[in-house]
Amino acid sequence: MAGPATALITGVGGQDGVYLARELVSHGYHVVGTLQPGSESSRRSALPYLDGVVVRELDLRDAAGFEALLEEFRPDEIYNLAAFSSVGASWDNREHVAEVNGMAVLRMLDSLLRHRDRHGSCARFYQASTSEMFGLSKEQPQTEDTPHYPRSPYAVAKSFAHYLTINYRESYDLYCCSGILYNHESPLRGRQFVTRKITRAAAEIACGVRDRVSLGNLAVERDWGAASDYVSAMRLLLQHDEPGDYIIATGESHSLEQLLEVAFESAGLGDPWRYVDQDPALIRPTDVGGLIGDAGKARRQLGWEPTVRFEQVVEEMVQVDIRRVQSGVEESADYLVATSSL
Ligand code: G4F
C-alpha cells in the first residue's frame, strides 16, 4: 500500500510556507520544507510554527542542492514558495531577484525533467505566481488570460517564471501549475508589507510605545484576502486531474484608507489620519494602483472560495500585534488560533 504523500515546500519559513505546511500535515502529508541558509533569525522565527515538518536549508539558486532533496525525499508534490518577496525592495536587488524569482524556477523545472520515472512522470509542481504580473492592467477584474504588464523587477521575474511553467507543461507534458495569488495577509505577514506595517503601528500606538507611522503611496487599492484560505487553494490546485493556472482572489477591492480605518478602529484609536505621515522615500519608482482578481475558474474547477473577509483578517492582525507588544513574545503558534475563538 502506498504511504502518505510527501510534499516539498521551498520557503517554508515564510507566511505561506507555514500555513501550507500546517495544512498539509493536517491532511496526513509528510512535509519537507526548505529555509534559506545562514539566516539564523528567520530559522528561529519559523521553527515555533513548524511542528512535524522536516526542515532543510536550500539556496534556491543551488540546482544540485535541489536535486539532492528530490533524490533523498522523492516528493510527490513540490510547492515553490521561496522568492525575493518584497516588491518595493526589488529595484535595489535586480539581479538577485532575476536569479531567485526567475532563473531558479527554470533550473527546478529542468531538475524535474531529469527526474522523470520510466513512465515519464515526476513530482507535481506548484509555482507561486502573483497578481503583480498584471501590474498596470487595462482589464478589471483580471482573469488567467489577462495580458501581463509588470511594474517592478520583482514582477518581471515572476512573469518569466509563470510563462516558463506554462511552457514546460506544454513542451514536456509536466504536471506544473501556477497559482496567481492576489495579496493575502495574516498575523504572520512580514513587517515590510503595508498591511502588517499598519497593524503593528496601530498596536504600538495603542500600547503607547510609538506615536506615528510613515507610509508611501496612499492612493492604492488591493484585493486583500486571507493567507489561510489561499494555501488551501494551492493544495487543491495540485489535486486537480489536469494541471493549469488559477487566479486566487476575493474579487473585492479595498483602499489603503479603508485598511487604515479598520486597523486603527480595531486598536481603539479612531481616526487614523492623526497618526499618519507620508514619506516620499517610500514611494516606488513605478507602482500598481489597483488590481481585482476573478477567481471564477478556481471556484468552478477546484471548488475553492474565500471564507475570511478583509475586515476579519485586518482585525485579527491588529489583535495579535497587540498581544505581541504586550507580551514581548514575537513568535508563537498560539497566534495562528483566531482571537475570536479564544
Ligand atoms: O504590501 P505591499 O508591499 O504589497 P505588494 O507590493 O502589493 O506585494 C505583495 O503582494 C503581491 C501579490 O500577492 C506579492 F506578489 C508580493 O510578493 C507581496 O506579497 O504594498 C501594497 C501597496 C503598494 O502599492 C505600495 O506602494 O501599498 C503601497 N504602500 C504604501 N505605503 C506601501 C507603503 N507598501 C509598503 N510595503 N510600505 C509602505 O510604507
Short mmCIF file of C-alpha atoms and ligand atoms in Angstrom, two decimals:
data_model
loop_
_atom_site.label_atom_id
_atom_site.label_comp_id
_atom_site.label_asym_id
_atom_site.label_seq_id
_atom_site.Cartn_x
_atom_site.Cartn_y
_atom_site.Cartn_z
CA MET A 1 0.00 0.00 0.00
CA ALA A 2 1.29 3.50 -0.82
CA GLY A 3 2.37 5.56 2.23
CA PRO A 4 1.42 9.18 2.91
CA ALA A 5 2.19 11.65 0.14
CA THR A 6 5.40 13.66 0.52
CA ALA A 7 5.38 17.39 -0.17
CA LEU A 8 8.45 19.58 -0.58
CA ILE A 9 7.85 23.27 0.18
CA THR A 10 10.56 25.76 -0.69
CA GLY A 11 10.47 28.82 1.56
CA VAL A 12 8.64 27.03 4.37
CA GLY A 13 9.59 29.77 6.86
CA GLY A 14 7.52 32.47 5.18
CA GLN A 15 3.87 33.26 5.90
CA ASP A 16 2.54 30.98 3.13
CA GLY A 17 5.08 28.23 3.82
CA VAL A 18 3.97 27.98 7.45
CA TYR A 19 0.24 27.96 6.66
CA LEU A 20 0.67 25.47 3.81
CA ALA A 21 2.94 23.14 5.80
CA ARG A 22 0.43 23.04 8.65
CA GLU A 23 -2.45 22.41 6.25
CA LEU A 24 -0.60 19.55 4.52
CA VAL A 25 0.46 17.98 7.84
CA SER A 26 -3.20 18.10 8.94
CA HIS A 27 -4.08 16.24 5.72
CA GLY A 28 -1.61 13.46 6.55
CA TYR A 29 1.27 14.52 4.30
CA HIS A 30 4.92 14.01 5.12
CA VAL A 31 6.22 17.57 4.73
CA VAL A 32 9.78 18.63 3.98
CA GLY A 33 10.44 22.36 3.94
CA THR A 34 13.44 24.45 2.98
CA LEU A 35 14.79 27.60 4.57
CA GLN A 36 17.34 29.99 3.18
CA PRO A 37 20.81 29.05 4.53
CA GLY A 38 22.59 31.26 7.02
CA SER A 39 19.62 33.20 8.32
CA GLU A 40 19.54 32.17 11.96
CA SER A 41 16.91 34.78 12.84
CA SER A 42 14.49 33.54 10.14
CA ARG A 43 15.07 30.00 11.35
CA ARG A 44 14.29 30.96 14.94
CA SER A 45 11.12 32.82 13.85
CA ALA A 46 9.84 29.93 11.72
CA LEU A 47 10.52 26.91 13.94
CA PRO A 48 7.73 27.56 16.52
CA TYR A 49 5.19 27.07 13.71
CA LEU A 50 6.69 24.01 12.04
CA ASP A 51 5.98 21.04 14.31
CA GLY A 52 6.03 17.82 12.31
CA VAL A 53 7.91 19.35 9.37
CA VAL A 54 11.40 18.18 8.29
CA VAL A 55 13.40 21.36 7.75
CA ARG A 56 16.43 21.61 5.44
CA GLU A 57 18.50 24.52 4.16
CA LEU A 58 18.46 25.33 0.44
CA ASP A 59 19.71 28.28 -1.52
CA LEU A 60 17.19 28.47 -4.34
CA ARG A 61 20.00 29.10 -6.85
CA ASP A 62 21.65 25.79 -5.92
CA ALA A 63 20.25 23.36 -8.51
CA ALA A 64 22.43 20.48 -7.26
CA GLY A 65 21.10 21.02 -3.72
CA PHE A 66 17.54 20.95 -5.03
CA GLU A 67 18.21 17.69 -6.93
CA ALA A 68 19.74 16.15 -3.81
CA LEU A 69 16.44 16.86 -2.00
CA LEU A 70 14.49 15.26 -4.87
CA GLU A 71 16.66 12.15 -4.58
CA GLU A 72 16.52 11.98 -0.79
CA PHE A 73 12.77 12.56 -0.30
CA ARG A 74 11.21 11.68 -3.70
CA PRO A 75 8.38 14.21 -3.20
CA ASP A 76 5.00 13.68 -4.84
CA GLU A 77 4.29 17.41 -4.81
CA ILE A 78 6.57 20.45 -4.86
CA TYR A 79 5.36 23.90 -3.85
CA ASN A 80 7.83 26.58 -4.91
CA LEU A 81 7.03 29.39 -2.49
CA ALA A 82 10.56 30.66 -1.86
CA ALA A 83 11.21 34.01 -3.51
CA PHE A 84 12.50 37.50 -3.03
CA SER A 85 9.06 38.72 -1.99
CA SER A 86 9.34 42.46 -1.39
CA VAL A 87 8.22 44.34 -4.48
CA GLY A 88 9.45 47.64 -3.03
CA ALA A 89 12.99 46.33 -2.39
CA SER A 90 13.28 44.66 -5.79
CA TRP A 91 14.64 47.78 -7.55
CA ASP A 92 17.72 47.68 -5.29
CA ASN A 93 18.25 43.92 -5.85
CA ARG A 94 17.51 43.50 -9.55
CA GLU A 95 20.00 40.76 -10.49
CA HIS A 96 19.37 38.79 -7.34
CA VAL A 97 15.61 38.97 -7.91
CA ALA A 98 16.02 37.76 -11.52
CA GLU A 99 18.11 34.82 -10.27
CA VAL A 100 15.87 33.78 -7.37
CA ASN A 101 12.41 34.53 -8.77
CA GLY A 102 13.24 33.71 -12.39
CA MET A 103 16.26 31.55 -13.23
CA ALA A 104 15.92 29.34 -10.14
CA VAL A 105 12.50 28.25 -11.42
CA LEU A 106 13.97 27.31 -14.80
CA ARG A 107 16.60 25.18 -13.05
CA MET A 108 13.97 23.49 -10.87
CA LEU A 109 11.86 22.61 -13.88
CA ASP A 110 14.96 21.20 -15.58
CA SER A 111 15.67 19.11 -12.49
CA LEU A 112 12.15 17.73 -12.67
CA LEU A 113 12.71 16.74 -16.29
CA ARG A 114 15.84 14.83 -15.29
CA HIS A 115 13.92 13.06 -12.51
CA ARG A 116 11.09 11.63 -14.59
CA ASP A 117 10.49 7.95 -13.98
CA ARG A 118 10.32 5.32 -16.72
CA HIS A 119 6.69 6.26 -17.34
CA GLY A 120 7.72 9.89 -17.86
CA SER A 121 6.15 11.08 -14.57
CA CYS A 122 7.68 13.24 -11.90
CA ALA A 123 6.52 15.30 -8.92
CA ARG A 124 3.65 17.72 -9.44
CA PHE A 125 4.94 21.29 -9.32
CA TYR A 126 3.26 24.45 -7.98
CA GLN A 127 4.71 27.83 -8.92
CA ALA A 128 3.83 30.84 -6.78
CA SER A 129 2.75 33.36 -9.39
CA THR A 130 1.29 36.71 -8.42
CA SER A 131 -1.19 39.42 -9.30
CA GLU A 132 1.78 41.78 -9.57
CA MET A 133 2.38 40.32 -13.04
CA PHE A 134 -0.75 42.17 -14.24
CA GLY A 135 0.66 45.47 -12.94
CA LEU A 136 -0.84 48.30 -14.96
CA SER A 137 -3.58 46.09 -16.34
CA LYS A 138 -6.17 47.56 -18.69
CA GLU A 139 -8.72 44.92 -17.56
CA GLN A 140 -10.60 44.92 -14.25
CA PRO A 141 -11.05 42.28 -12.94
CA GLN A 142 -8.20 40.18 -14.27
CA THR A 143 -8.59 36.59 -15.43
CA GLU A 144 -5.99 33.95 -16.23
CA ASP A 145 -5.97 35.30 -19.82
CA THR A 146 -5.33 38.96 -18.97
CA PRO A 147 -2.05 40.18 -20.54
CA HIS A 148 0.82 40.94 -18.16
CA TYR A 149 2.17 44.46 -17.64
CA PRO A 150 4.69 44.00 -14.80
CA ARG A 151 5.76 47.19 -13.00
CA SER A 152 8.79 46.10 -10.94
CA PRO A 153 11.87 43.88 -11.25
CA TYR A 154 10.01 41.53 -8.91
CA ALA A 155 7.00 41.26 -11.20
CA VAL A 156 9.09 40.93 -14.38
CA ALA A 157 10.94 37.93 -12.91
CA LYS A 158 7.67 36.38 -11.68
CA SER A 159 6.16 36.79 -15.13
CA PHE A 160 9.18 35.00 -16.67
CA ALA A 161 8.75 32.09 -14.22
CA HIS A 162 5.00 31.99 -14.86
CA TYR A 163 5.39 31.62 -18.62
CA LEU A 164 8.20 29.10 -18.17
CA THR A 165 5.90 26.97 -16.02
CA ILE A 166 3.30 27.03 -18.80
CA ASN A 167 5.93 26.32 -21.43
CA TYR A 168 7.38 23.28 -19.60
CA ARG A 169 3.85 21.93 -19.17
CA GLU A 170 3.12 22.33 -22.87
CA SER A 171 6.56 21.28 -24.16
CA TYR A 172 7.28 18.30 -21.91
CA ASP A 173 3.86 17.34 -20.55
CA LEU A 174 4.98 18.03 -16.95
CA TYR A 175 2.30 18.44 -14.30
CA CYS A 176 3.13 22.02 -13.39
CA CYS A 177 0.71 24.73 -12.32
CA SER A 178 0.68 28.35 -11.25
CA GLY A 179 -1.47 29.91 -8.58
CA ILE A 180 -1.83 33.60 -9.42
CA LEU A 181 -2.38 34.85 -5.89
CA TYR A 182 -3.57 38.33 -5.04
CA ASN A 183 -2.33 39.95 -1.81
CA HIS A 184 -3.03 37.68 1.14
CA GLU A 185 -2.40 38.50 4.74
CA SER A 186 -2.28 37.05 8.26
CA PRO A 187 -0.66 37.72 11.63
CA LEU A 188 2.48 36.08 10.16
CA ARG A 189 2.82 38.63 7.35
CA GLY A 190 6.29 40.23 7.25
CA ARG A 191 6.55 43.73 8.67
CA GLN A 192 7.87 45.10 5.34
CA PHE A 193 4.39 44.75 3.78
CA VAL A 194 1.88 47.55 4.14
CA THR A 195 -0.85 45.60 5.97
CA ARG A 196 1.42 44.35 8.73
CA LYS A 197 3.28 47.65 8.91
CA ILE A 198 -0.06 49.32 9.63
CA THR A 199 -1.42 46.70 12.07
CA ARG A 200 1.85 46.72 14.01
CA ALA A 201 1.91 50.52 14.10
CA ALA A 202 -1.71 50.64 15.30
CA ALA A 203 -0.87 48.12 18.05
CA GLU A 204 2.24 50.03 19.15
CA ILE A 205 0.43 53.38 19.17
CA ALA A 206 -2.43 51.86 21.19
CA CYS A 207 0.09 50.43 23.68
CA GLY A 208 1.89 53.79 23.94
CA VAL A 209 5.24 52.65 22.53
CA ARG A 210 5.21 54.90 19.45
CA ASP A 211 3.35 57.93 18.11
CA ARG A 212 3.16 57.81 14.33
CA VAL A 213 3.57 55.75 11.14
CA SER A 214 5.15 56.78 7.80
CA LEU A 215 3.74 55.40 4.57
CA GLY A 216 4.46 55.77 0.84
CA ASN A 217 1.80 55.87 -1.89
CA LEU A 218 -1.54 56.35 -0.14
CA ALA A 219 -3.67 56.14 -3.31
CA VAL A 220 -3.54 52.37 -3.75
CA GLU A 221 -6.16 49.67 -3.67
CA ARG A 222 -5.75 45.91 -3.41
CA ASP A 223 -7.81 42.74 -3.46
CA TRP A 224 -6.67 41.61 0.01
CA GLY A 225 -7.53 38.07 1.16
CA ALA A 226 -6.50 35.67 3.94
CA ALA A 227 -3.36 33.52 3.70
CA SER A 228 -5.14 30.60 5.38
CA ASP A 229 -7.70 30.50 2.55
CA TYR A 230 -5.11 30.90 -0.19
CA VAL A 231 -2.88 27.99 0.86
CA SER A 232 -5.94 25.70 0.65
CA ALA A 233 -6.19 26.72 -2.99
CA MET A 234 -2.54 25.69 -3.53
CA ARG A 235 -3.28 22.20 -2.23
CA LEU A 236 -6.46 21.88 -4.31
CA LEU A 237 -4.63 23.03 -7.41
CA LEU A 238 -2.23 20.09 -7.28
CA GLN A 239 -5.08 17.60 -6.71
CA HIS A 240 -6.88 18.53 -9.92
CA ASP A 241 -6.89 16.00 -12.79
CA GLU A 242 -5.38 18.47 -15.25
CA PRO A 243 -2.60 20.96 -14.46
CA GLY A 244 -3.46 24.60 -15.08
CA ASP A 245 -3.16 28.20 -13.90
CA TYR A 246 -5.65 29.73 -11.48
CA ILE A 247 -6.36 33.18 -10.13
CA ILE A 248 -6.87 33.12 -6.37
CA ALA A 249 -8.55 36.30 -5.17
CA THR A 250 -11.60 37.58 -3.31
CA GLY A 251 -12.94 39.73 -6.17
CA GLU A 252 -13.26 42.72 -3.80
CA SER A 253 -11.02 45.72 -3.75
CA HIS A 254 -10.20 47.88 -0.71
CA SER A 255 -8.30 51.14 -0.45
CA LEU A 256 -5.31 51.82 1.78
CA GLU A 257 -7.58 54.31 3.54
CA GLN A 258 -10.06 51.52 4.40
CA LEU A 259 -7.18 49.36 5.63
CA LEU A 260 -6.03 52.17 7.93
CA GLU A 261 -9.56 52.78 9.20
CA VAL A 262 -10.25 49.12 10.04
CA ALA A 263 -6.85 48.68 11.72
CA PHE A 264 -6.97 51.85 13.84
CA GLU A 265 -10.58 51.21 14.81
CA SER A 266 -9.66 47.68 15.91
CA ALA A 267 -6.86 49.10 18.06
CA GLY A 268 -9.36 51.52 19.66
CA LEU A 269 -7.67 54.60 18.16
CA GLY A 270 -10.36 56.05 15.89
CA ASP A 271 -9.31 58.42 13.07
CA PRO A 272 -6.02 57.07 11.60
CA TRP A 273 -5.04 60.30 9.82
CA ARG A 274 -3.99 61.87 13.13
CA TYR A 275 -1.10 59.37 13.18
CA VAL A 276 -0.06 59.01 9.51
CA ASP A 277 2.79 60.80 7.68
CA GLN A 278 3.65 60.40 4.04
CA ASP A 279 7.34 59.76 3.28
CA PRO A 280 8.23 60.33 -0.42
CA ALA A 281 11.22 57.98 0.01
CA LEU A 282 8.74 55.10 0.40
CA ILE A 283 7.07 55.74 -2.95
CA ARG A 284 8.14 53.20 -5.60
CA PRO A 285 9.60 54.25 -8.99
CA THR A 286 6.53 52.65 -10.59
CA ASP A 287 3.59 51.27 -8.63
CA VAL A 288 0.47 49.20 -9.13
CA GLY A 289 -2.61 51.31 -8.43
CA GLY A 290 -5.27 48.66 -8.05
CA LEU A 291 -5.99 45.08 -9.05
CA ILE A 292 -9.02 42.83 -8.63
CA GLY A 293 -8.99 39.13 -9.41
CA ASP A 294 -11.72 36.99 -10.94
CA ALA A 295 -11.35 33.59 -9.25
CA GLY A 296 -14.23 32.06 -11.22
CA LYS A 297 -12.08 29.32 -12.74
CA ALA A 298 -10.84 28.20 -9.29
CA ARG A 299 -14.41 28.24 -7.99
CA ARG A 300 -15.75 26.17 -10.89
CA GLN A 301 -12.90 23.70 -11.30
CA LEU A 302 -11.44 23.38 -7.78
CA GLY A 303 -14.47 24.26 -5.67
CA TRP A 304 -12.36 26.96 -3.96
CA GLU A 305 -13.98 30.00 -2.31
CA PRO A 306 -12.54 32.58 0.09
CA THR A 307 -14.02 32.25 3.59
CA VAL A 308 -12.41 35.10 5.54
CA ARG A 309 -13.36 38.71 4.92
CA PHE A 310 -10.93 41.62 4.63
CA GLU A 311 -12.11 43.23 7.90
CA GLN A 312 -11.63 39.94 9.79
CA VAL A 313 -8.06 39.50 8.55
CA VAL A 314 -7.06 43.04 9.46
CA GLU A 315 -8.73 42.90 12.90
CA GLU A 316 -7.05 39.57 13.63
CA MET A 317 -3.64 41.01 12.67
CA VAL A 318 -4.15 44.02 14.97
CA GLN A 319 -5.23 41.84 17.90
CA VAL A 320 -2.24 39.53 17.51
CA ASP A 321 0.10 42.52 17.22
CA ILE A 322 -1.33 43.92 20.45
CA ARG A 323 -0.66 40.54 22.14
CA ARG A 324 2.90 40.61 20.78
CA VAL A 325 3.58 44.14 22.01
CA GLN A 326 2.08 43.44 25.44
CA SER A 327 3.81 40.08 25.97
CA GLY A 328 7.12 40.71 24.20
CA VAL A 329 6.72 37.27 22.55
CA GLU A 330 7.03 37.77 18.80
CA GLU A 331 6.52 34.18 17.61
CA SER A 332 4.08 31.65 18.98
CA ALA A 333 1.85 29.01 17.38
CA ASP A 334 -0.95 30.48 19.56
CA TYR A 335 -1.03 33.44 17.19
CA LEU A 336 -2.46 31.17 14.49
CA VAL A 337 -5.59 30.49 16.53
CA ALA A 338 -8.23 33.12 15.68
CA THR A 339 -8.53 35.60 18.58
CA SER A 340 -12.32 35.46 18.21
CA SER A 341 -12.26 31.74 19.06
CA LEU A 342 -10.15 32.12 22.27
O1 G4F B 1 2.08 45.43 1.00
P1 G4F B 1 2.86 45.71 -0.24
O2 G4F B 1 4.33 45.86 -0.08
O3 G4F B 1 2.47 44.54 -1.24
P2 G4F B 1 2.58 44.38 -2.84
O4 G4F B 1 3.62 45.28 -3.41
O5 G4F B 1 1.21 44.50 -3.39
O6 G4F B 1 3.11 42.89 -2.99
C1 G4F B 1 2.66 41.82 -2.15
O7 G4F B 1 1.56 41.14 -2.76
C2 G4F B 1 1.87 40.57 -4.04
C3 G4F B 1 0.60 39.88 -4.56
O8 G4F B 1 0.26 38.76 -3.80
C4 G4F B 1 3.03 39.58 -3.90
F1 G4F B 1 3.34 39.10 -5.12
C5 G4F B 1 4.24 40.26 -3.28
O9 G4F B 1 5.27 39.29 -3.05
C6 G4F B 1 3.84 40.86 -1.95
O10 G4F B 1 3.45 39.83 -1.07
O11 G4F B 1 2.33 47.04 -0.95
C7 G4F B 1 0.97 47.23 -1.28
C8 G4F B 1 0.78 48.66 -1.77
C9 G4F B 1 1.80 49.13 -2.80
O12 G4F B 1 1.12 49.77 -3.86
C10 G4F B 1 2.65 50.12 -2.05
O13 G4F B 1 3.19 51.17 -2.86
O14 G4F B 1 0.91 49.54 -0.64
C11 G4F B 1 1.68 50.67 -1.05
N1 G4F B 1 2.33 51.24 0.14
C12 G4F B 1 2.10 52.49 0.62
N2 G4F B 1 2.90 52.74 1.68
C13 G4F B 1 3.28 50.66 0.89
C14 G4F B 1 3.63 51.60 1.86
N3 G4F B 1 3.85 49.43 0.84
C15 G4F B 1 4.78 49.11 1.77
N4 G4F B 1 5.32 47.88 1.74
N5 G4F B 1 5.17 50.03 2.74
C16 G4F B 1 4.63 51.28 2.83
O15 G4F B 1 5.00 52.06 3.69
#
